[in-house]
């Protein structure tokens, strides 16, 4: 058994012994001596720390297995007294053992002052730190921002739906509100690109067309930001991406007979619709027309040899392809984000623009935001932000090493410490909604 396990076992036995036997009983003394001996082995001349995290005991960052004798009861003793950690000094003495054991046996109550009780018993060889009752302000701010981002995304969804309805019934619509909401997304993109890319993990069961448009916009904007486009450029690119499939509103998507005409004609019809709206910016119209053109001259609508589509059209084509790959289709399973990036790179130079394909790989990284990953310590989480090291992003842990869902997800930066990513998991295989975990 580990030295940490021995300390926990000895501490647990000592608590029992002082409850069961009077101080004069040999079992009482034996239990305290055993605790002193266990701490001595564990410290080995340096401080030794036991800490509580998410209801489990750790020795520094090494989790204490549940089957260690006394682990449960000591974890509870910590929890009930809001103890976050105990640091044992090499000087840990018999008096410390006795005082600590007594204090950990006092009835927990809000008025119990563990520090004062230890001091009153002359304990010097062990120091205690406490769980913070007030929530970490940084974490609180992050959660507030997360809610605000989601609200923004939902609002954009509502605005886009209304616009689609207008186009479907009247062939035209008022885009002023859409322009405003896209500007809001760009503001957030410039402040926190990972948060915006994370929003694209949201997939509704219904309204696939809406989510597709929104998420294509998110990926196109990620490309635009990586390219270093100025804000007006991002605005034009974002709006163009959002509107790229607007031509589909002229068709009945529930009618199988219209599927082929919709596929073939929506670029041209979309360009016509956007021409009627008469935006000052020609971007959306161009992108609607060109987003299915391939760089090798293929695709549709037909175009002359040597025709070069607008850069925004080529960027939206990449974002469109990537979105379709990660979302999956009725006849094709979704790809995990890392594999979808690889597939986009495979299509570079024939269908997709090779420069922008590489830019996507660059913008999203080896493990794009939203990848569900298993770590070397068996925990499972979602990539929340890229790190400086492309294989060591920040991961939001959703499941602990036993597969138990965390109520309060923690973020860990893989750049700090030895934990690494073992594999990317297909969320459906675990029944996980990634957007929910991010
Ligand atoms: Fe399209
Ligand atoms: Fe599309």
Short mmCIF file of C-alpha atoms and ligand atoms in Angstrom, two decimals:
data_model
loop_
_atom_site.label_atom_id
_atom_site.label_comp_id
_atom_site.label_asym_id
_atom_site.label_seq_id
_atom_site.Cartn_x
_atom_site.Cartn_y
_atom_site.Cartn_z
CA UNK A 1 0.00 0.00 0.00
CA UNK A 2 1.17 3.55 -0.63
CA UNK A 3 2.52 5.74 2.14
CA UNK A 4 -0.47 8.03 1.63
CA UNK A 5 -2.81 5.05 2.01
CA UNK A 6 -1.05 4.13 5.25
CA UNK A 7 -1.55 7.62 6.69
CA UNK A 8 -5.23 7.56 5.80
CA UNK A 9 -5.67 4.08 7.25
CA UNK A 10 -3.82 5.04 10.45
CA UNK A 11 -5.78 8.30 10.80
CA UNK A 12 -9.05 6.47 10.36
CA UNK A 13 -8.06 3.78 12.91
CA UNK A 14 -6.93 6.44 15.38
CA UNK A 15 -10.29 8.22 15.14
CA UNK A 16 -12.04 4.95 15.92
CA UNK A 17 -9.67 4.08 18.74
CA UNK A 18 -10.10 7.35 20.62
CA UNK A 19 -13.87 7.02 20.35
CA UNK A 20 -13.85 3.41 21.57
CA UNK A 21 -11.11 3.37 24.20
CA UNK A 22 -10.22 5.61 27.15
CA UNK A 23 -6.86 7.42 26.86
CA UNK A 24 -5.31 4.97 29.30
CA UNK A 25 -6.15 1.94 27.13
CA UNK A 26 -3.19 0.48 25.21
CA UNK A 27 -5.17 0.43 21.95
CA UNK A 28 -5.51 4.22 22.18
CA UNK A 29 -1.74 4.70 22.45
CA UNK A 30 -1.00 2.09 19.80
CA UNK A 31 -3.27 3.79 17.27
CA UNK A 32 -1.60 7.17 17.81
CA UNK A 33 1.88 5.64 17.59
CA UNK A 34 0.89 3.97 14.33
CA UNK A 35 -0.28 7.32 12.97
CA UNK A 36 3.02 9.01 13.89
CA UNK A 37 4.95 6.18 12.25
CA UNK A 38 2.85 6.31 9.07
CA UNK A 39 3.30 10.09 8.78
CA UNK A 40 7.02 9.74 9.35
CA UNK A 41 7.26 7.29 6.44
CA UNK A 42 5.08 9.47 4.22
CA UNK A 43 6.95 12.71 4.88
CA UNK A 44 10.40 11.20 4.56
CA UNK A 45 11.86 14.55 5.57
CA UNK A 46 9.58 16.78 3.43
CA UNK A 47 6.02 18.01 3.85
CA UNK A 48 3.31 15.56 2.91
CA UNK A 49 -0.09 16.77 1.69
CA UNK A 50 -3.50 15.14 1.72
CA UNK A 51 -6.13 17.12 -0.12
CA UNK A 52 -9.78 16.82 -0.99
CA UNK A 53 -11.12 17.52 -4.47
CA UNK A 54 -14.63 16.80 -5.67
CA UNK A 55 -15.24 14.52 -2.71
CA UNK A 56 -12.08 12.46 -3.26
CA UNK A 57 -8.80 12.40 -1.40
CA UNK A 58 -5.55 13.05 -3.17
CA UNK A 59 -1.90 13.04 -2.22
CA UNK A 60 -0.89 16.13 -4.22
CA UNK A 61 -2.35 15.21 -7.63
CA UNK A 62 -2.46 11.43 -7.13
CA UNK A 63 -5.91 10.17 -6.35
CA UNK A 64 -6.30 7.85 -3.36
CA UNK A 65 -8.23 4.77 -4.52
CA UNK A 66 -11.60 4.24 -2.84
CA UNK A 67 -10.62 0.81 -1.61
CA UNK A 68 -7.90 2.25 0.66
CA UNK A 69 -8.98 1.54 4.22
CA UNK A 70 -10.54 4.63 5.76
CA UNK A 71 -10.48 6.72 2.54
CA UNK A 72 -14.24 7.28 2.55
CA UNK A 73 -14.50 8.21 6.22
CA UNK A 74 -11.52 10.58 6.08
CA UNK A 75 -12.85 12.22 2.91
CA UNK A 76 -16.14 12.76 4.74
CA UNK A 77 -14.33 14.08 7.81
CA UNK A 78 -12.59 16.63 5.55
CA UNK A 79 -15.78 17.54 3.76
CA UNK A 80 -17.88 17.97 6.91
CA UNK A 81 -15.33 20.39 8.32
CA UNK A 82 -14.67 22.22 5.00
CA UNK A 83 -11.07 21.05 5.06
CA UNK A 84 -9.38 21.27 1.69
CA UNK A 85 -5.99 19.97 2.71
CA UNK A 86 -3.81 18.82 5.57
CA UNK A 87 -0.07 19.37 5.31
CA UNK A 88 1.98 17.11 7.57
CA UNK A 89 5.44 18.37 8.54
CA UNK A 90 8.34 15.96 9.13
CA UNK A 91 8.17 17.12 12.78
CA UNK A 92 4.70 15.52 13.19
CA UNK A 93 4.68 14.29 16.79
CA UNK A 94 2.61 12.16 19.13
CA UNK A 95 0.98 15.35 20.47
CA UNK A 96 0.09 16.36 16.89
CA UNK A 97 -1.36 12.92 16.24
CA UNK A 98 -3.49 13.10 19.35
CA UNK A 99 -4.69 16.67 18.72
CA UNK A 100 -5.47 16.08 15.04
CA UNK A 101 -7.35 12.87 15.75
CA UNK A 102 -9.42 14.59 18.45
CA UNK A 103 -10.28 17.56 16.24
CA UNK A 104 -11.27 15.28 13.36
CA UNK A 105 -13.59 13.53 15.81
CA UNK A 106 -15.32 16.70 17.09
CA UNK A 107 -18.87 17.03 15.88
CA UNK A 108 -18.83 19.15 12.72
CA UNK A 109 -20.86 22.35 12.97
CA UNK A 110 -20.71 25.79 11.37
CA UNK A 111 -19.23 27.17 14.60
CA UNK A 112 -16.44 24.58 14.72
CA UNK A 113 -13.14 26.38 14.23
CA UNK A 114 -10.72 23.62 13.24
CA UNK A 115 -7.68 25.86 13.28
CA UNK A 116 -8.41 27.16 16.79
CA UNK A 117 -9.13 23.66 18.09
CA UNK A 118 -5.81 22.39 16.72
CA UNK A 119 -3.95 25.34 18.24
CA UNK A 120 -5.65 24.76 21.60
CA UNK A 121 -4.23 21.22 21.55
CA UNK A 122 -0.74 22.45 20.80
CA UNK A 123 -0.73 20.96 17.28
CA UNK A 124 2.17 22.34 15.25
CA UNK A 125 3.15 19.48 12.95
CA UNK A 126 0.12 19.69 10.71
CA UNK A 127 -1.44 22.72 9.00
CA UNK A 128 -4.87 22.93 7.51
CA UNK A 129 -6.39 24.84 4.61
CA UNK A 130 -10.07 25.21 3.95
CA UNK A 131 -12.42 24.96 1.02
CA UNK A 132 -13.46 28.39 -0.15
CA UNK A 133 -17.13 28.95 0.52
CA UNK A 134 -17.41 31.93 -1.75
CA UNK A 135 -17.14 30.86 -5.38
CA UNK A 136 -14.04 31.75 -7.27
CA UNK A 137 -14.82 35.08 -9.01
CA UNK A 138 -12.94 34.07 -12.16
CA UNK A 139 -14.99 30.93 -12.47
CA UNK A 140 -18.19 32.84 -11.82
CA UNK A 141 -17.32 35.33 -14.54
CA UNK A 142 -16.56 32.51 -16.96
CA UNK A 143 -19.94 30.91 -16.26
CA UNK A 144 -21.72 34.26 -16.70
CA UNK A 145 -19.98 34.78 -20.04
CA UNK A 146 -20.85 31.24 -21.11
CA UNK A 147 -24.53 31.89 -20.46
CA UNK A 148 -24.35 35.22 -22.30
CA UNK A 149 -22.69 33.56 -25.32
CA UNK A 150 -25.36 30.90 -25.45
CA UNK A 151 -28.09 33.51 -25.21
CA UNK A 152 -26.48 35.36 -28.12
CA UNK A 153 -26.39 32.17 -30.18
CA UNK A 154 -30.05 31.43 -29.40
CA UNK A 155 -31.00 34.97 -30.35
CA UNK A 156 -29.19 34.61 -33.65
CA UNK A 157 -31.06 31.37 -34.22
CA UNK A 158 -34.41 33.12 -33.66
CA UNK A 159 -33.46 36.03 -35.92
CA UNK A 160 -32.27 33.69 -38.64
CA UNK A 161 -35.42 31.60 -38.45
CA UNK A 162 -37.58 34.67 -38.82
CA UNK A 163 -35.51 35.77 -41.78
CA UNK A 164 -35.78 32.35 -43.42
CA UNK A 165 -39.57 32.47 -42.98
CA UNK A 166 -39.68 35.90 -44.58
CA UNK A 167 -37.60 34.74 -47.53
CA UNK A 168 -39.61 31.55 -47.92
CA UNK A 169 -42.94 33.39 -47.99
CA UNK A 170 -42.06 36.72 -49.60
CA UNK A 171 -38.80 36.03 -51.43
CA UNK A 172 -37.16 38.88 -49.52
CA UNK A 173 -36.57 39.98 -45.94
CA UNK A 174 -35.25 42.61 -43.57
CA UNK A 175 -31.66 41.83 -42.71
CA UNK A 176 -30.94 44.73 -40.35
CA UNK A 177 -31.37 42.68 -37.16
CA UNK A 178 -29.21 39.89 -38.57
CA UNK A 179 -26.43 42.35 -39.30
CA UNK A 180 -26.55 43.57 -35.67
CA UNK A 181 -26.39 40.07 -34.18
CA UNK A 182 -23.52 39.06 -36.47
CA UNK A 183 -21.62 42.14 -35.22
CA UNK A 184 -22.17 40.85 -31.66
CA UNK A 185 -20.68 37.47 -32.58
CA UNK A 186 -17.65 39.18 -34.13
CA UNK A 187 -17.11 41.21 -30.96
CA UNK A 188 -17.01 37.99 -28.97
CA UNK A 189 -14.81 36.28 -31.56
CA UNK A 190 -12.21 39.00 -31.22
CA UNK A 191 -12.33 38.74 -27.42
CA UNK A 192 -12.48 34.95 -27.08
CA UNK A 193 -12.32 32.90 -30.30
CA UNK A 194 -12.47 29.55 -28.47
CA UNK A 195 -15.79 30.48 -26.84
CA UNK A 196 -17.31 31.28 -30.23
CA UNK A 197 -15.99 28.10 -31.88
CA UNK A 198 -17.39 26.19 -28.90
CA UNK A 199 -20.87 27.49 -29.73
CA UNK A 200 -20.76 25.51 -32.98
CA UNK A 201 -20.94 22.30 -30.92
CA UNK A 202 -24.61 23.14 -30.39
CA UNK A 203 -26.70 21.04 -32.77
CA UNK A 204 -30.45 21.09 -32.55
CA UNK A 205 -32.43 18.00 -33.45
CA UNK A 206 -34.72 20.18 -35.57
CA UNK A 207 -33.80 23.12 -37.69
CA UNK A 208 -30.72 21.46 -39.11
CA UNK A 209 -30.59 24.12 -41.86
CA UNK A 210 -30.46 26.92 -39.27
CA UNK A 211 -27.76 25.29 -37.17
CA UNK A 212 -25.82 24.54 -40.34
CA UNK A 213 -25.89 28.20 -41.39
CA UNK A 214 -24.94 29.43 -37.93
CA UNK A 215 -22.09 26.97 -37.53
CA UNK A 216 -20.74 27.60 -41.03
CA UNK A 217 -20.64 31.25 -40.02
CA UNK A 218 -18.71 30.39 -36.84
CA UNK A 219 -16.11 28.35 -38.73
CA UNK A 220 -15.82 30.92 -41.53
CA UNK A 221 -15.24 33.63 -38.92
CA UNK A 222 -12.59 31.49 -37.21
CA UNK A 223 -10.84 31.32 -40.59
CA UNK A 224 -11.26 35.05 -41.14
CA UNK A 225 -9.82 35.88 -37.77
CA UNK A 226 -6.86 33.60 -38.35
CA UNK A 227 -6.31 35.32 -41.66
CA UNK A 228 -6.26 38.65 -39.86
CA UNK A 229 -9.25 40.20 -41.62
CA UNK A 230 -10.25 43.61 -40.29
CA UNK A 231 -13.64 43.97 -38.62
CA UNK A 232 -15.51 45.04 -41.79
CA UNK A 233 -14.08 42.02 -43.55
CA UNK A 234 -15.25 39.73 -40.78
CA UNK A 235 -18.70 41.33 -40.89
CA UNK A 236 -18.98 40.71 -44.64
CA UNK A 237 -17.60 37.18 -44.39
CA UNK A 238 -19.86 36.33 -41.42
CA UNK A 239 -23.00 37.58 -43.10
CA UNK A 240 -22.04 35.83 -46.34
CA UNK A 241 -21.52 32.54 -44.51
CA UNK A 242 -24.81 32.91 -42.66
CA UNK A 243 -26.68 33.50 -45.93
CA UNK A 244 -24.79 31.03 -48.15
CA UNK A 245 -27.70 28.56 -48.42
CA UNK A 246 -30.52 31.14 -48.44
CA UNK A 247 -31.45 29.93 -51.93
CA UNK A 248 -32.78 26.75 -50.32
CA UNK A 249 -35.70 28.73 -48.85
CA UNK A 250 -37.18 28.81 -52.37
CA UNK A 251 -37.58 25.02 -52.30
CA UNK A 252 -39.63 22.65 -50.21
CA UNK A 253 -37.07 20.63 -48.29
CA UNK A 254 -39.71 18.08 -47.28
CA UNK A 255 -40.50 17.22 -50.89
CA UNK A 256 -38.11 14.52 -52.22
CA UNK A 257 -38.84 15.62 -55.80
CA UNK A 258 -37.31 19.02 -55.02
CA UNK A 259 -34.13 17.67 -53.46
CA UNK A 260 -32.14 17.57 -56.68
CA UNK A 261 -33.27 20.95 -58.06
CA UNK A 262 -32.60 22.45 -54.61
CA UNK A 263 -29.07 21.04 -54.54
CA UNK A 264 -28.30 22.18 -58.09
CA UNK A 265 -30.03 25.53 -58.13
CA UNK A 266 -29.79 26.98 -54.61
CA UNK A 267 -26.55 28.89 -55.36
CA UNK A 268 -28.07 30.72 -58.30
CA UNK A 269 -31.42 31.24 -56.60
CA UNK A 270 -29.67 32.47 -53.47
CA UNK A 271 -27.69 35.02 -55.44
CA UNK A 272 -30.92 36.25 -57.03
CA UNK A 273 -32.62 36.57 -53.67
CA UNK A 274 -29.70 38.52 -52.23
CA UNK A 275 -29.61 40.74 -55.29
CA UNK A 276 -33.24 41.68 -54.57
CA UNK A 277 -32.38 42.53 -50.97
CA UNK A 278 -29.88 44.99 -52.48
CA UNK A 279 -27.31 44.96 -49.71
CA UNK A 280 -24.53 47.45 -50.19
CA UNK A 281 -22.09 44.63 -49.64
CA UNK A 282 -21.86 42.30 -52.66
CA UNK A 283 -20.16 39.61 -50.52
CA UNK A 284 -23.24 37.58 -49.52
CA UNK A 285 -24.52 37.47 -53.11
CA UNK A 286 -21.17 36.31 -54.48
CA UNK A 287 -20.69 33.70 -51.78
CA UNK A 288 -24.20 32.31 -52.27
CA UNK A 289 -23.42 31.94 -55.97
CA UNK A 290 -19.92 30.49 -55.66
CA UNK A 291 -19.82 28.36 -52.51
CA UNK A 292 -20.18 25.03 -54.36
CA UNK A 293 -17.51 25.74 -56.94
CA UNK A 294 -14.40 23.56 -56.66
CA UNK A 295 -10.93 24.95 -57.09
CA UNK A 296 -10.19 22.42 -59.87
CA UNK A 297 -12.98 23.85 -62.03
CA UNK A 298 -15.65 21.36 -60.91
CA UNK A 299 -18.69 21.97 -58.77
CA UNK A 300 -21.65 24.14 -59.65
CA UNK A 301 -23.03 26.38 -61.10
CA UNK A 302 -20.93 25.74 -64.19
CA UNK A 303 -18.17 28.24 -64.67
CA UNK A 304 -15.50 28.98 -67.23
CA UNK A 305 -12.10 27.42 -66.93
CA UNK A 306 -9.78 29.63 -64.95
CA UNK A 307 -12.64 31.29 -63.08
CA UNK A 308 -11.44 32.15 -59.59
CA UNK A 309 -14.06 32.37 -56.89
CA UNK A 310 -13.92 35.18 -54.33
CA UNK A 311 -11.74 34.34 -51.31
CA UNK A 312 -14.81 34.53 -49.03
CA UNK A 313 -16.55 31.94 -51.23
CA UNK A 314 -13.56 29.63 -50.92
CA UNK A 315 -13.48 30.16 -47.16
CA UNK A 316 -17.20 29.48 -46.82
CA UNK A 317 -16.78 26.35 -48.98
CA UNK A 318 -14.26 25.06 -46.41
CA UNK A 319 -16.42 26.01 -43.43
CA UNK A 320 -19.42 24.40 -45.16
CA UNK A 321 -17.55 21.15 -45.80
CA UNK A 322 -16.16 20.98 -42.28
CA UNK A 323 -19.58 21.65 -40.74
CA UNK A 324 -21.18 18.91 -42.82
CA UNK A 325 -18.46 16.46 -41.80
CA UNK A 326 -18.78 17.09 -38.05
CA UNK A 327 -22.57 17.25 -38.12
CA UNK A 328 -22.93 14.05 -40.15
CA UNK A 329 -25.76 13.31 -42.52
CA UNK A 330 -28.55 10.78 -42.74
CA UNK A 331 -26.29 8.41 -44.66
CA UNK A 332 -22.99 9.21 -42.96
CA UNK A 333 -21.86 9.18 -39.35
CA UNK A 334 -20.44 12.45 -38.01
CA UNK A 335 -16.66 12.69 -37.87
CA UNK A 336 -14.90 13.85 -34.73
CA UNK A 337 -13.49 17.38 -35.20
CA UNK A 338 -9.88 16.19 -35.48
CA UNK A 339 -10.79 13.72 -38.24
CA UNK A 340 -12.93 16.26 -40.03
CA UNK A 341 -9.92 18.60 -40.22
CA UNK A 342 -7.89 15.78 -41.76
CA UNK A 343 -10.65 15.09 -44.30
CA UNK A 344 -10.77 18.77 -45.28
CA UNK A 345 -7.00 18.65 -45.83
CA UNK A 346 -7.45 15.59 -48.07
CA UNK A 347 -9.85 17.51 -50.27
CA UNK A 348 -7.51 20.47 -50.52
CA UNK A 349 -6.34 21.25 -54.03
CA UNK A 350 -9.15 19.39 -55.81
CA UNK A 351 -12.43 20.54 -54.32
CA UNK A 352 -11.24 22.90 -51.61
CA UNK A 353 -8.79 25.75 -51.65
CA UNK A 354 -5.48 24.41 -50.26
CA UNK A 355 -4.44 27.63 -48.55
CA UNK A 356 -7.72 28.04 -46.67
CA UNK A 357 -7.81 24.31 -45.86
CA UNK A 358 -4.47 24.66 -44.10
CA UNK A 359 -5.69 27.83 -42.45
CA UNK A 360 -8.62 25.85 -41.00
CA UNK A 361 -6.24 23.24 -39.60
CA UNK A 362 -4.24 26.08 -38.17
CA UNK A 363 -7.22 27.92 -36.72
CA UNK A 364 -8.81 24.85 -35.13
CA UNK A 365 -5.64 23.00 -34.11
CA UNK A 366 -4.84 19.31 -33.68
CA UNK A 367 -7.61 18.90 -31.13
CA UNK A 368 -10.26 21.45 -32.09
CA UNK A 369 -12.45 23.03 -29.41
CA UNK A 370 -15.31 20.62 -28.81
CA UNK A 371 -13.28 17.40 -29.15
CA UNK A 372 -14.33 14.87 -26.52
CA UNK A 373 -11.08 13.37 -25.24
CA UNK A 374 -9.93 10.62 -22.91
CA UNK A 375 -6.85 11.45 -20.85
CA UNK A 376 -3.98 9.32 -19.59
CA UNK A 377 -5.46 9.50 -16.06
CA UNK A 378 -8.71 8.04 -17.50
CA UNK A 379 -10.72 11.20 -17.07
CA UNK A 380 -12.87 12.36 -19.98
CA UNK A 381 -13.45 15.96 -20.99
CA UNK A 382 -14.05 18.40 -23.80
CA UNK A 383 -11.33 20.57 -25.34
CA UNK A 384 -12.26 24.08 -24.22
CA UNK A 385 -9.38 26.17 -25.51
CA UNK A 386 -6.27 25.55 -27.56
CA UNK A 387 -2.98 25.80 -25.68
CA UNK A 388 0.40 27.08 -26.81
CA UNK A 389 1.38 23.47 -27.30
CA UNK A 390 -0.93 22.08 -30.00
CA UNK A 391 -1.22 18.69 -28.28
CA UNK A 392 -1.80 20.15 -24.81
CA UNK A 393 -5.02 22.18 -24.87
CA UNK A 394 -7.20 23.22 -21.94
CA UNK A 395 -9.74 20.48 -21.21
CA UNK A 396 -13.00 20.84 -19.33
CA UNK A 397 -13.27 17.61 -17.37
CA UNK A 398 -16.76 16.13 -17.50
CA UNK A 399 -16.21 12.62 -16.11
CA UNK A 400 -13.80 11.47 -13.43
CA UNK A 401 -11.54 8.42 -13.75
CA UNK A 402 -14.39 6.12 -12.74
CA UNK A 403 -16.64 7.54 -15.43
CA UNK A 404 -18.76 9.44 -12.92
CA UNK A 405 -20.14 12.69 -14.24
CA UNK A 406 -18.86 15.78 -12.43
CA UNK A 407 -21.54 18.15 -11.24
CA UNK A 408 -19.10 20.98 -11.29
CA UNK A 409 -16.75 20.55 -14.26
CA UNK A 410 -13.16 21.61 -13.69
CA UNK A 411 -10.80 22.91 -16.35
CA UNK A 412 -7.28 21.60 -16.54
CA UNK A 413 -4.47 22.95 -18.65
CA UNK A 414 -2.61 20.00 -20.14
CA UNK A 415 0.42 22.22 -20.61
CA UNK A 416 0.81 22.03 -16.82
CA UNK A 417 1.44 18.54 -15.54
CA UNK A 418 1.90 15.13 -17.07
CA UNK A 419 -1.63 14.33 -18.18
CA UNK A 420 -2.00 13.85 -21.93
CA UNK A 421 -4.72 13.06 -24.43
CA UNK A 422 -5.00 9.35 -25.23
CA UNK A 423 -7.80 9.46 -27.77
CA UNK A 424 -10.63 11.47 -29.23
CA UNK A 425 -13.97 9.83 -28.54
CA UNK A 426 -17.07 9.83 -30.70
CA UNK A 427 -19.61 11.60 -28.43
CA UNK A 428 -22.50 9.39 -29.58
CA UNK A 429 -20.57 6.32 -28.42
CA UNK A 430 -20.76 7.65 -24.86
CA UNK A 431 -24.11 9.35 -25.27
CA UNK A 432 -22.53 12.71 -24.47
CA UNK A 433 -23.86 16.08 -25.59
CA UNK A 434 -20.62 17.98 -26.03
CA UNK A 435 -22.29 21.40 -26.08
CA UNK A 436 -23.73 20.62 -22.68
CA UNK A 437 -20.28 19.88 -21.25
CA UNK A 438 -18.53 22.88 -22.72
FE1 LIG B 1 -24.95 25.09 -50.27
FE1 LIG B 2 -24.24 24.78 -46.82
#
